[in-house]
């Protein structure tokens, strides 16, 4: 999250410090001419709450998406592991049979 603060030196003789302009705020260039007529920011009170709410919603959406992708990945991983174990079990059965046959042939040759 980036917060940008811009400060401007008043040219109209006022000594009040300028209010920071927050990224994403609507800025009205016509009324920001420096003539003391006010204006500048059209909406928002400059405290960044709108941005924070949007950031929070974005973070929550990204978290939900990440959790869903994690669930999918975990499910696929469990499926791959199950398939691998089944394949290993089939290999054990095949090799056990082959070993038994070879042992029987070996005994027959003695």
CSV table of C-alpha atoms in Angstrom, one decimal, residues 11-81:
chain,number,residue,atom,x,y,z
A,11,UNK,CA,1.0,31.7,-3.2
A,12,UNK,CA,-2.0,33.6,-2.0
A,13,UNK,CA,-0.6,34.9,1.2
A,14,UNK,CA,-2.4,32.4,3.5
A,15,UNK,CA,-0.2,30.9,6.2
A,16,UNK,CA,-2.3,27.8,6.7
A,17,UNK,CA,-0.5,24.6,5.8
A,18,UNK,CA,-1.8,22.9,2.7
A,19,UNK,CA,-3.8,19.8,3.1
A,20,UNK,CA,-2.2,16.6,1.7
A,21,UNK,CA,-3.7,15.3,-1.6
A,22,UNK,CA,-4.2,11.6,-1.3
A,23,UNK,CA,-3.7,9.3,-4.2
A,24,UNK,CA,-7.1,8.3,-5.8
A,25,UNK,CA,-8.9,11.5,-4.6
A,26,UNK,CA,-10.8,13.4,-7.2
A,27,UNK,CA,-9.0,16.7,-7.9
A,28,UNK,CA,-10.7,19.7,-9.4
A,29,UNK,CA,-8.0,21.8,-11.3
A,30,UNK,CA,-10.4,24.7,-11.9
A,31,UNK,CA,-11.0,25.4,-8.3
A,32,UNK,CA,-7.4,24.8,-7.3
A,33,UNK,CA,-6.1,27.9,-9.0
A,34,UNK,CA,-4.6,29.3,-5.7
A,35,UNK,CA,-6.9,32.3,-5.6
A,36,UNK,CA,-8.2,31.4,-2.2
A,37,UNK,CA,-11.5,30.2,-3.5
A,38,UNK,CA,-11.2,26.9,-1.9
A,39,UNK,CA,-11.9,23.7,-3.7
A,40,UNK,CA,-9.2,21.3,-5.0
A,41,UNK,CA,-10.5,18.0,-3.7
A,42,UNK,CA,-14.0,17.2,-4.8
A,43,UNK,CA,-14.8,14.2,-2.6
A,44,UNK,CA,-13.5,12.5,0.5
A,45,UNK,CA,-12.3,14.1,3.6
A,46,UNK,CA,-8.6,13.4,3.0
A,47,UNK,CA,-8.2,10.8,5.7
A,48,UNK,CA,-7.8,7.9,3.3
A,49,UNK,CA,-10.7,5.8,4.7
A,50,UNK,CA,-12.0,5.2,1.2
A,51,UNK,CA,-8.6,3.9,0.1
A,52,UNK,CA,-8.3,1.8,3.2
A,53,UNK,CA,-11.7,0.2,2.7
A,54,UNK,CA,-10.9,-0.5,-0.9
A,55,UNK,CA,-7.5,-1.9,0.1
A,56,UNK,CA,-9.1,-4.0,2.7
A,57,UNK,CA,-11.7,-5.3,0.2
A,58,UNK,CA,-8.9,-6.0,-2.3
A,59,UNK,CA,-6.8,-7.8,0.3
A,60,UNK,CA,-9.8,-9.9,1.4
A,61,UNK,CA,-10.6,-10.8,-2.2
A,62,UNK,CA,-7.0,-11.8,-2.8
A,63,UNK,CA,-6.9,-13.8,0.4
A,64,UNK,CA,-10.1,-15.7,-0.6
A,65,UNK,CA,-8.6,-16.4,-4.1
A,66,UNK,CA,-5.3,-17.5,-2.6
A,67,UNK,CA,-7.1,-19.8,-0.1
A,68,UNK,CA,-9.2,-21.3,-2.9
A,69,UNK,CA,-6.2,-21.9,-5.1
A,70,UNK,CA,-4.4,-23.5,-2.1
A,71,UNK,CA,-7.4,-25.8,-1.6
A,72,UNK,CA,-7.4,-26.8,-5.2
A,73,UNK,CA,-3.6,-27.4,-5.1
A,74,UNK,CA,-3.9,-29.5,-1.9
A,75,UNK,CA,-6.7,-31.6,-3.5
A,76,UNK,CA,-4.6,-32.2,-6.6
A,77,UNK,CA,-1.6,-33.0,-4.5
A,78,UNK,CA,-3.5,-35.6,-2.4
A,79,UNK,CA,-4.9,-37.1,-5.7
A,80,UNK,CA,-1.3,-37.4,-7.1
A,81,UNK,CA,-0.1,-38.9,-3.9
